[in-house]
Short mmCIF file of C-alpha atoms and ligand atoms in Angstrom, two decimals:
data_model
loop_
_atom_site.label_atom_id
_atom_site.label_comp_id
_atom_site.label_asym_id
_atom_site.label_seq_id
_atom_site.Cartn_x
_atom_site.Cartn_y
_atom_site.Cartn_z
CA MET A 1 105.77 141.31 124.09
CA SER A 2 109.13 139.56 124.49
CA TYR A 3 110.38 138.75 128.00
CA VAL A 4 113.20 141.30 127.70
CA ASP A 5 110.81 144.09 126.67
CA GLU A 6 108.38 143.15 129.43
CA VAL A 7 111.07 143.40 132.11
CA ILE A 8 112.44 146.69 130.74
CA ALA A 9 108.89 148.13 130.83
CA GLN A 10 108.44 146.91 134.42
CA VAL A 11 111.73 148.51 135.51
CA VAL A 12 110.71 151.86 134.02
CA GLU A 13 107.26 151.69 135.62
CA LYS A 14 108.39 150.49 139.05
CA ASN A 15 111.36 152.84 139.38
CA PRO A 16 110.12 156.28 138.31
CA ALA A 17 112.62 159.15 138.11
CA GLN A 18 115.64 156.82 137.91
CA PRO A 19 116.77 157.44 134.30
CA GLU A 20 120.33 156.19 134.83
CA PHE A 21 119.03 152.90 136.24
CA HIS A 22 116.65 152.51 133.27
CA GLN A 23 119.55 153.22 130.91
CA ALA A 24 121.81 150.62 132.51
CA VAL A 25 119.09 147.94 132.52
CA LYS A 26 118.19 148.66 128.89
CA GLU A 27 121.81 148.50 127.79
CA VAL A 28 122.38 145.15 129.50
CA LEU A 29 119.07 143.45 128.69
CA GLU A 30 119.06 144.57 125.05
CA SER A 31 122.43 142.96 124.53
CA LEU A 32 121.35 139.77 126.35
CA ARG A 33 118.32 139.38 124.09
CA VAL A 34 119.88 136.58 122.05
CA VAL A 35 120.71 134.52 125.17
CA VAL A 36 117.36 135.22 126.84
CA GLU A 37 115.40 134.28 123.73
CA ALA A 38 117.23 130.95 123.55
CA ASN A 39 116.12 130.17 127.14
CA GLU A 40 112.94 132.25 127.35
CA GLU A 41 110.61 129.64 128.83
CA ALA A 42 112.92 128.55 131.66
CA TYR A 43 113.99 132.10 132.53
CA ARG A 44 110.40 133.35 132.55
CA LYS A 45 109.24 130.49 134.80
CA ASP A 46 112.06 131.28 137.27
CA ALA A 47 111.46 135.06 136.98
CA LEU A 48 115.18 135.20 136.37
CA LEU A 49 115.32 138.67 134.85
CA GLU A 50 113.01 140.12 137.52
CA ARG A 51 115.36 138.73 140.17
CA LEU A 52 118.33 140.15 138.30
CA VAL A 53 116.96 143.72 138.08
CA ASN A 54 115.61 143.88 141.64
CA PRO A 55 118.35 144.43 144.23
CA GLU A 56 118.48 141.92 147.07
CA ARG A 57 118.43 144.82 149.54
CA GLN A 58 118.36 148.67 149.38
CA LEU A 59 119.41 150.68 152.40
CA VAL A 60 118.68 154.41 152.65
CA PHE A 61 119.61 156.23 155.83
CA ARG A 62 120.09 159.62 157.49
CA VAL A 63 123.64 160.95 157.96
CA PRO A 64 123.74 163.90 160.39
CA TRP A 65 127.07 165.66 160.95
CA VAL A 66 128.33 168.93 162.46
CA ASP A 67 130.41 171.46 160.50
CA ASP A 68 133.27 173.58 161.89
CA LYS A 69 130.87 176.38 162.89
CA GLY A 70 128.66 174.06 164.91
CA GLN A 71 125.94 173.87 162.24
CA VAL A 72 124.27 170.47 161.83
CA HIS A 73 123.81 169.09 158.29
CA VAL A 74 121.80 166.07 157.18
CA ASN A 75 122.78 164.01 154.15
CA THR A 76 121.29 160.80 152.77
CA GLY A 77 123.36 157.61 152.81
CA TYR A 78 122.78 154.65 150.46
CA ARG A 79 123.93 151.06 150.13
CA VAL A 80 122.36 148.88 147.48
CA GLN A 81 123.24 145.19 147.89
CA PHE A 82 122.38 144.06 144.42
CA ASN A 83 123.39 140.46 143.91
CA SER A 84 125.39 138.02 146.06
CA ALA A 85 125.14 134.93 143.83
CA ILE A 86 128.88 134.65 143.26
CA GLY A 87 130.31 136.25 146.41
CA PRO A 88 130.00 138.99 149.06
CA TYR A 89 128.64 142.29 147.73
CA LYS A 90 131.50 144.43 146.43
CA GLY A 91 131.43 147.95 145.02
CA GLY A 92 132.42 151.51 145.86
CA LEU A 93 130.98 154.37 147.86
CA ARG A 94 130.37 157.55 145.86
CA LEU A 95 130.34 160.91 147.65
CA HIS A 96 128.97 163.56 145.25
CA PRO A 97 126.02 165.98 145.37
CA SER A 98 124.49 164.28 142.30
CA VAL A 99 124.10 160.95 144.14
CA ASN A 100 120.56 159.58 144.48
CA LEU A 101 119.02 156.11 144.67
CA GLY A 102 118.74 155.74 140.88
CA ILE A 103 122.44 156.49 140.36
CA ILE A 104 123.47 154.03 143.07
CA LYS A 105 121.19 151.39 141.55
CA PHE A 106 122.61 151.85 138.06
CA LEU A 107 126.13 151.54 139.46
CA GLY A 108 125.19 148.49 141.56
CA PHE A 109 123.54 146.76 138.61
CA GLU A 110 126.57 147.31 136.37
CA GLN A 111 128.82 146.15 139.20
CA VAL A 112 127.20 142.69 139.24
CA PHE A 113 128.35 141.97 135.67
CA LYS A 114 131.69 143.71 136.07
CA ASN A 115 132.57 141.68 139.14
CA SER A 116 131.53 138.50 137.41
CA LEU A 117 133.76 139.35 134.44
CA THR A 118 136.83 139.56 136.68
CA GLY A 119 136.53 135.80 137.32
CA LEU A 120 136.85 136.47 141.07
CA PRO A 121 134.27 135.49 143.73
CA ILE A 122 132.60 138.87 144.31
CA GLY A 123 128.93 139.85 144.12
CA GLY A 124 127.72 143.34 143.22
CA GLY A 125 126.76 146.36 145.33
CA LYS A 126 127.24 150.11 145.44
CA GLY A 127 126.69 152.93 147.91
CA GLY A 128 127.42 156.51 148.79
CA SER A 129 125.85 159.79 149.74
CA ASP A 130 124.86 163.18 148.34
CA PHE A 131 127.53 164.69 150.63
CA ASP A 132 129.98 166.96 148.77
CA PRO A 133 133.56 166.57 150.09
CA LYS A 134 134.73 169.62 148.08
CA GLY A 135 135.68 172.59 150.24
CA LYS A 136 135.24 170.69 153.53
CA SER A 137 137.90 170.69 156.23
CA ASP A 138 139.54 167.44 157.31
CA ARG A 139 137.55 167.50 160.52
CA GLU A 140 134.27 167.92 158.63
CA ILE A 141 135.18 165.00 156.33
CA MET A 142 135.93 162.88 159.39
CA ALA A 143 132.64 163.90 161.05
CA PHE A 144 130.70 162.88 157.95
CA CYS A 145 132.58 159.59 157.45
CA GLN A 146 132.13 158.58 161.08
CA SER A 147 128.42 159.33 161.02
CA PHE A 148 128.00 157.47 157.71
CA MET A 149 129.76 154.39 159.09
CA THR A 150 127.81 154.53 162.36
CA GLU A 151 124.78 153.41 160.35
CA LEU A 152 126.45 151.43 157.56
CA TYR A 153 128.44 149.12 159.86
CA LYS A 154 125.30 147.09 160.65
CA TYR A 155 125.04 145.84 157.10
CA ILE A 156 128.65 145.18 156.03
CA GLY A 157 131.50 142.81 156.95
CA ALA A 158 134.49 141.01 155.45
CA ASP A 159 132.31 138.07 154.36
CA THR A 160 129.06 139.91 153.61
CA ASP A 161 129.66 143.27 151.95
CA VAL A 162 133.00 144.98 151.34
CA PRO A 163 132.67 148.58 150.07
CA ALA A 164 135.51 150.51 148.40
CA GLY A 165 136.24 154.03 147.13
CA ASP A 166 134.65 155.79 144.15
CA ILE A 167 134.18 159.43 143.13
CA GLY A 168 134.83 161.57 146.22
CA THR A 169 135.92 158.62 148.37
CA GLY A 170 139.69 158.31 148.38
CA ALA A 171 142.26 157.03 150.87
CA ARG A 172 141.42 159.72 153.44
CA GLU A 173 137.69 158.90 153.54
CA ILE A 174 138.31 155.13 153.57
CA GLY A 175 140.69 155.62 156.51
CA TYR A 176 138.11 157.51 158.59
CA MET A 177 135.40 154.97 157.76
CA PHE A 178 137.64 152.00 158.58
CA GLY A 179 138.62 153.56 161.93
CA GLN A 180 134.98 154.04 162.89
CA TYR A 181 134.00 150.50 161.84
CA LYS A 182 136.83 149.02 163.92
CA ARG A 183 135.87 151.17 166.89
CA ILE A 184 132.19 150.21 166.80
CA ARG A 185 132.60 146.51 165.97
CA GLY A 186 135.84 145.92 167.85
CA VAL A 187 136.97 143.78 164.93
CA TYR A 188 140.02 144.27 162.72
CA GLU A 189 138.96 142.85 159.38
CA GLY A 190 139.10 143.64 155.68
CA VAL A 191 135.68 145.30 155.61
CA LEU A 192 136.74 148.02 153.18
CA THR A 193 139.21 148.07 150.31
CA GLY A 194 141.31 150.97 149.11
CA LYS A 195 142.86 151.12 152.57
CA GLY A 196 146.24 152.74 153.30
CA LEU A 197 149.29 150.50 153.08
CA SER A 198 149.94 150.75 156.83
CA TYR A 199 146.61 149.13 157.72
CA GLY A 200 145.87 146.40 155.19
CA GLY A 201 145.79 148.16 151.84
CA SER A 202 147.17 146.56 148.70
CA LEU A 203 150.07 147.82 146.66
CA ALA A 204 148.92 148.77 143.13
CA ARG A 205 145.29 149.39 144.20
CA THR A 206 145.71 153.13 143.60
CA GLU A 207 146.95 152.52 140.08
CA ALA A 208 144.72 149.52 139.32
CA THR A 209 141.75 151.00 137.44
CA GLY A 210 143.81 153.24 135.17
CA TYR A 211 146.52 150.63 134.58
CA GLY A 212 143.90 147.92 134.03
CA LEU A 213 142.14 150.09 131.47
CA LEU A 214 145.36 150.35 129.49
CA TYR A 215 146.20 146.64 129.81
CA LEU A 216 142.81 145.77 128.34
CA THR A 217 142.98 148.50 125.68
CA GLN A 218 146.42 147.33 124.58
CA GLU A 219 145.27 143.69 124.32
CA MET A 220 142.11 144.64 122.43
CA LEU A 221 144.10 146.76 119.96
CA LYS A 222 146.73 144.03 119.56
CA CYS A 223 144.01 141.51 118.68
CA ASN A 224 142.79 143.95 116.04
CA GLY A 225 146.29 144.34 114.60
CA ILE A 226 146.96 147.79 116.11
CA ASP A 227 150.00 148.83 118.17
CA ILE A 228 149.21 151.29 120.97
CA ALA A 229 152.69 152.83 120.86
CA GLY A 230 152.69 156.23 119.19
CA LYS A 231 148.90 156.67 119.38
CA VAL A 232 147.42 160.01 120.46
CA ILE A 233 144.89 159.60 123.27
CA ALA A 234 142.11 161.91 124.48
CA VAL A 235 141.42 161.33 128.18
CA SER A 236 138.68 162.95 130.24
CA GLY A 237 138.77 163.34 134.02
CA ALA A 238 141.68 164.23 136.25
CA GLY A 239 140.97 161.93 139.16
CA ASN A 240 142.25 158.52 140.18
CA VAL A 241 141.29 156.66 136.99
CA ALA A 242 142.41 159.38 134.55
CA ILE A 243 145.78 160.00 136.23
CA TYR A 244 146.86 156.35 136.24
CA ALA A 245 145.46 155.76 132.75
CA ILE A 246 147.67 158.61 131.54
CA GLU A 247 150.66 157.18 133.45
CA LYS A 248 150.33 153.68 131.95
CA ALA A 249 149.56 155.03 128.45
CA GLN A 250 152.81 157.01 128.58
CA GLN A 251 154.71 153.92 129.76
CA MET A 252 153.31 152.07 126.73
CA GLY A 253 154.66 154.77 124.41
CA ALA A 254 151.31 156.43 123.63
CA LYS A 255 150.64 160.18 123.94
CA PRO A 256 147.69 161.35 126.07
CA VAL A 257 147.02 164.99 125.18
CA THR A 258 143.95 165.96 127.23
CA CYS A 259 142.40 165.76 130.70
CA SER A 260 139.45 167.51 132.35
CA ASP A 261 137.70 168.24 135.62
CA SER A 262 134.21 169.46 136.44
CA THR A 263 135.05 173.05 135.49
CA GLY A 264 137.27 172.79 132.43
CA TRP A 265 139.72 170.87 130.26
CA VAL A 266 143.31 170.94 129.13
CA TYR A 267 144.82 170.28 125.69
CA ASP A 268 148.56 169.80 125.76
CA PRO A 269 149.76 168.95 122.23
CA ASP A 270 153.16 167.86 123.56
CA GLY A 271 151.56 165.31 125.86
CA ILE A 272 150.19 165.72 129.38
CA ASP A 273 152.81 166.55 132.01
CA LEU A 274 151.98 163.84 134.54
CA ALA A 275 154.06 165.28 137.39
CA ALA A 276 152.25 168.63 137.05
CA LEU A 277 148.84 166.92 136.89
CA LYS A 278 149.57 164.86 140.00
CA GLU A 279 150.75 167.90 141.91
CA ILE A 280 147.64 169.92 140.98
CA LYS A 281 145.12 167.15 141.71
CA GLU A 282 146.72 164.86 144.30
CA VAL A 283 148.75 167.34 146.34
CA LYS A 284 147.11 170.76 146.00
CA ARG A 285 143.59 169.41 145.26
CA ALA A 286 143.26 172.46 142.95
CA ARG A 287 141.47 173.25 139.66
CA LEU A 288 142.92 172.27 136.28
CA SER A 289 143.16 175.94 135.28
CA GLU A 290 146.48 175.84 137.20
CA TYR A 291 147.96 173.52 134.55
CA LYS A 292 148.94 176.50 132.36
CA ASN A 293 151.26 177.71 135.15
CA TYR A 294 153.31 174.54 134.59
CA ARG A 295 152.95 174.32 130.80
CA PRO A 296 152.48 177.72 129.12
CA ASN A 297 152.07 176.10 125.67
CA ALA A 298 149.04 174.09 126.74
CA GLU A 299 145.46 175.30 126.27
CA TYR A 300 142.92 175.52 129.10
CA HIS A 301 139.20 175.88 128.27
CA GLU A 302 136.21 176.27 130.57
CA GLY A 303 133.38 173.74 130.14
CA LYS A 304 133.59 170.43 128.30
CA GLY A 305 135.45 169.73 125.07
CA VAL A 306 138.05 166.94 125.22
CA TRP A 307 136.25 164.94 122.51
CA SER A 308 136.76 167.73 119.96
CA VAL A 309 140.50 167.06 119.85
CA LYS A 310 142.01 164.89 117.11
CA ALA A 311 142.91 161.57 118.73
CA ASP A 312 143.34 157.91 117.74
CA ILE A 313 141.90 156.60 121.01
CA ALA A 314 139.42 158.08 123.52
CA LEU A 315 139.36 157.09 127.18
CA PRO A 316 136.45 158.67 129.08
CA CYS A 317 137.47 158.54 132.76
CA ALA A 318 135.30 161.17 134.54
CA THR A 319 131.61 160.33 135.03
CA GLN A 320 128.40 158.93 133.53
CA ASN A 321 126.98 160.29 130.24
CA GLU A 322 129.92 162.59 129.56
CA LEU A 323 130.28 161.43 125.93
CA ASP A 324 127.12 162.05 123.90
CA VAL A 325 126.29 161.54 120.25
CA LYS A 326 127.67 164.96 119.22
CA ASP A 327 130.95 164.04 120.88
CA ALA A 328 130.88 160.66 119.14
CA GLU A 329 130.40 162.42 115.78
CA MET A 330 133.45 164.60 116.44
CA LEU A 331 135.55 161.58 117.44
CA VAL A 332 134.58 159.69 114.28
CA ALA A 333 135.18 162.74 112.08
CA ASN A 334 138.65 163.04 113.60
CA GLY A 335 139.53 159.41 112.82
CA CYS A 336 139.24 157.93 116.31
CA MET A 337 139.62 154.13 116.13
CA ALA A 338 138.83 153.02 119.69
CA VAL A 339 136.88 154.13 122.76
CA CYS A 340 137.45 152.28 126.04
CA GLU A 341 135.48 153.40 129.08
CA GLY A 342 137.47 154.12 132.24
CA ALA A 343 134.44 155.63 134.00
CA ASN A 344 131.12 153.89 134.59
CA MET A 345 128.67 154.40 131.68
CA PRO A 346 130.36 157.59 130.41
CA THR A 347 128.98 157.03 126.90
CA THR A 348 125.26 157.51 126.20
CA LEU A 349 123.40 154.65 124.47
CA GLU A 350 122.99 156.76 121.31
CA ALA A 351 126.69 157.60 121.24
CA THR A 352 127.68 153.96 121.75
CA GLU A 353 125.51 152.92 118.81
CA TYR A 354 126.94 155.68 116.64
CA LEU A 355 130.52 154.67 117.45
CA GLN A 356 129.87 150.99 116.79
CA LYS A 357 128.06 151.72 113.51
CA ASN A 358 131.04 153.74 112.38
CA GLY A 359 133.52 150.97 113.04
CA VAL A 360 135.02 152.34 116.24
CA LEU A 361 136.21 149.57 118.59
CA PHE A 362 134.23 150.10 121.79
CA VAL A 363 134.81 148.43 125.17
CA PRO A 364 132.28 149.19 127.93
CA GLY A 365 133.33 150.22 131.43
CA LYS A 366 132.13 147.05 133.07
CA ALA A 367 135.02 145.31 131.31
CA ALA A 368 137.53 148.09 130.72
CA ASN A 369 137.52 149.51 134.27
CA ALA A 370 137.20 146.20 136.12
CA GLY A 371 140.86 146.40 137.18
CA GLY A 372 139.90 148.48 140.22
CA VAL A 373 137.45 146.02 141.68
CA ALA A 374 139.65 143.08 140.67
CA THR A 375 142.51 144.52 142.69
CA SER A 376 140.11 145.23 145.54
CA ALA A 377 139.32 141.52 145.51
CA LEU A 378 143.07 140.85 145.63
CA GLU A 379 143.22 143.18 148.66
CA MET A 380 140.49 141.03 150.28
CA SER A 381 142.56 137.91 149.62
CA GLN A 382 145.65 139.47 151.19
CA ASN A 383 143.63 140.57 154.24
CA SER A 384 142.23 137.05 154.67
CA GLU A 385 145.72 135.58 154.39
CA ARG A 386 147.15 138.33 156.63
CA LEU A 387 149.88 138.79 154.05
CA SER A 388 150.93 141.59 151.70
CA TRP A 389 152.00 140.89 148.17
CA THR A 390 154.61 142.95 146.29
CA PHE A 391 153.65 145.63 143.77
CA GLU A 392 154.91 143.44 140.94
CA GLU A 393 152.88 140.46 142.14
CA VAL A 394 149.63 142.43 142.28
CA ASP A 395 150.35 144.27 139.02
CA SER A 396 151.07 141.05 137.14
CA LYS A 397 147.89 139.43 138.47
CA LEU A 398 145.99 142.55 137.37
CA GLN A 399 147.49 142.34 133.91
CA GLY A 400 146.52 138.66 133.63
CA ILE A 401 142.96 139.42 134.76
CA MET A 402 142.48 142.24 132.23
CA VAL A 403 143.86 140.21 129.32
CA ASN A 404 141.58 137.35 130.36
CA ILE A 405 138.53 139.62 130.56
CA PHE A 406 139.14 140.77 127.01
CA HIS A 407 139.44 137.22 125.67
CA ASN A 408 136.32 136.09 127.57
CA LEU A 409 134.16 138.87 126.19
CA ASP A 410 135.63 138.49 122.72
CA ALA A 411 134.84 134.77 122.81
CA ALA A 412 131.29 135.35 124.11
CA ALA A 413 130.62 137.85 121.31
CA LYS A 414 131.88 135.39 118.71
CA LYS A 415 129.92 132.46 120.21
CA TYR A 416 126.63 134.33 119.75
CA GLY A 417 127.46 135.72 116.30
CA PHE A 418 128.34 139.27 117.36
CA GLU A 419 132.06 139.26 116.57
CA GLY A 420 133.69 142.58 117.48
CA ASN A 421 130.68 143.76 119.52
CA TYR A 422 132.35 144.00 122.92
CA VAL A 423 129.25 145.43 124.61
CA VAL A 424 127.27 142.29 123.84
CA GLY A 425 130.31 140.14 124.66
CA ALA A 426 130.86 141.74 128.07
CA ASN A 427 127.22 141.52 129.08
CA ILE A 428 126.86 137.90 128.01
CA ALA A 429 130.14 136.78 129.61
CA GLY A 430 129.23 138.52 132.90
CA PHE A 431 125.64 137.28 132.82
CA GLU A 432 126.34 133.59 132.19
CA LYS A 433 128.29 133.06 135.41
CA VAL A 434 125.80 134.96 137.57
CA VAL A 435 122.87 133.06 136.09
CA ASP A 436 124.57 129.70 136.62
CA ALA A 437 125.15 130.56 140.29
CA MET A 438 121.62 131.95 140.79
CA THR A 439 120.06 128.88 139.21
CA ALA A 440 122.17 126.48 141.29
CA GLN A 441 121.18 128.27 144.52
CA GLY A 442 117.43 128.00 143.95
CA ILE A 443 114.79 130.68 144.36
CA VAL A 444 116.42 133.04 146.88
P1 NDP B 1 137.72 160.92 141.14
O1 NDP B 1 136.80 161.57 142.10
O2 NDP B 1 139.12 160.62 141.55
O3 NDP B 1 137.79 161.75 139.78
C1 NDP B 1 136.67 162.04 139.02
C2 NDP B 1 137.05 163.04 137.95
O4 NDP B 1 135.93 163.30 137.13
C3 NDP B 1 137.49 164.37 138.51
O5 NDP B 1 138.41 164.95 137.63
C4 NDP B 1 136.19 165.17 138.54
O6 NDP B 1 136.39 166.56 138.46
C5 NDP B 1 135.52 164.67 137.28
N1 NDP B 1 134.05 164.71 137.44
C6 NDP B 1 133.31 164.12 138.42
N2 NDP B 1 132.01 164.38 138.25
C7 NDP B 1 131.93 165.17 137.15
C8 NDP B 1 130.87 165.78 136.46
N3 NDP B 1 129.59 165.63 136.88
N4 NDP B 1 131.16 166.49 135.34
C9 NDP B 1 132.45 166.61 134.92
N5 NDP B 1 133.50 166.07 135.53
C10 NDP B 1 133.24 165.35 136.63
O7 NDP B 1 136.98 159.58 140.68
P2 NDP B 1 137.59 158.30 139.97
O8 NDP B 1 138.69 158.70 139.05
O9 NDP B 1 137.84 157.29 141.02
O10 NDP B 1 136.33 157.79 139.14
C11 NDP B 1 136.05 158.24 137.81
C12 NDP B 1 135.04 157.30 137.17
O11 NDP B 1 135.58 155.97 137.16
C13 NDP B 1 133.70 157.16 137.88
O12 NDP B 1 132.70 156.91 136.92
C14 NDP B 1 133.90 155.93 138.76
O13 NDP B 1 132.67 155.33 139.09
C15 NDP B 1 134.70 155.08 137.80
N6 NDP B 1 135.47 154.00 138.41
C16 NDP B 1 136.42 154.27 139.36
C17 NDP B 1 137.16 153.23 139.89
C18 NDP B 1 138.27 153.48 140.85
O14 NDP B 1 138.95 152.51 141.22
N7 NDP B 1 138.53 154.70 141.26
C19 NDP B 1 136.88 151.82 139.53
C20 NDP B 1 135.94 151.67 138.47
C21 NDP B 1 135.23 152.73 137.96
P3 NDP B 1 136.71 167.42 139.80
O15 NDP B 1 138.18 167.21 140.05
O16 NDP B 1 136.34 168.81 139.43
O17 NDP B 1 135.84 166.84 140.88
#
């Protein structure tokens, strides 16, 4: 059995009931096969792949909190510190009822390569809880965040592990967690990113993932002789990534026509009304069904369906495995030319293969959505300097980083004979730097 197959089999056996983690490891290791085979003996001797797929540390802890009626609830908190070869662990905290150890591990594993791709000195980690922030009062959110941080603070710090937001963790949650960390540790440091502007946050962090996705998409299309202006775009999600992807796409002259949340989706043939979307999701925190009150000509449907719409480009920006092979078939049948992942692993392995086989340009999330973590790293730099950069300064650095990421993965794909395969390119480009650093640091 080849080394890659051996390690994949070990991961499946040693981590039962973690299908998302298996999926992420398979996707990465399969595409690294060519590099691993060229160095098989040395890697095997150093157990390099085993070290890569086993997190340095996995923390699982109890999070008790009291609701507004005095009832005590107990959630599970997680922080997986996956790999610190190139810098302090960095990665978000997801608050969603679907969270479990396997999901956090898949996200942490992907984060290692994503962070490497940014070219910045950040290792990979991820965390969160099965707590559901939906329908909770502000006080309940604060009670949960304070309890969560009362355990997490022991394991994080500005030079060791710097968590950020993710699904369910926005500016409000980061604020409560930061306050509790400062209170317990008595230290004012950049231990979290995604902070508010009044206490160390970075301008352009809110927009970074969505804007970054579009900067990379535009560069990738340009290098394939395609102009993004005038293109119709199907977007899924209606959260942070989706909203700012839609904003930047509109600024580039493209036309996003869909968005979705966990209950339904909107098709607006005239183009999404961004002001209405922001008011519904950022101000009212309401359901997308309200969109029709702003735009009577738009369609609202329950369930999922954004990939059935005719679009030139698809940007999945909601959650993992939201674009399956049936969706991929519809996209191809409708003439879609590019899929760039705003969310983490939104496309199933089968769907990715189908898209690539049918000539659709496909950029995986670890490259396409790296703008968020890259800007988080820029927030860390500003905190260390005790300075704040202007919006334009951060945004132009972000743009440079995303363009660079595309050229690095494009070059890695070409170097190994996989021209145009951006999945292979992203994995190899991310892997090479991490492996160099791991090898230089010995068996740790
Ligand atoms: P948000 O919580 O702001 O938004 C998530 C959106 O996806 C919401 O519209 C939500 O619907 C929808 N959604 C969540 N879970 C499901 C589900 N199970 N089924 C259908 N729809 C769902 O999160 P973000 O926009 O921050 O994150 C979106 C994706 O991007 C995630 O995969 C995240 O890991 C990834 N990402 C985010 C980064 C960031 O900087 N924010 C950076 C890099 C990656 P509803 O409104 O009903 O909850």
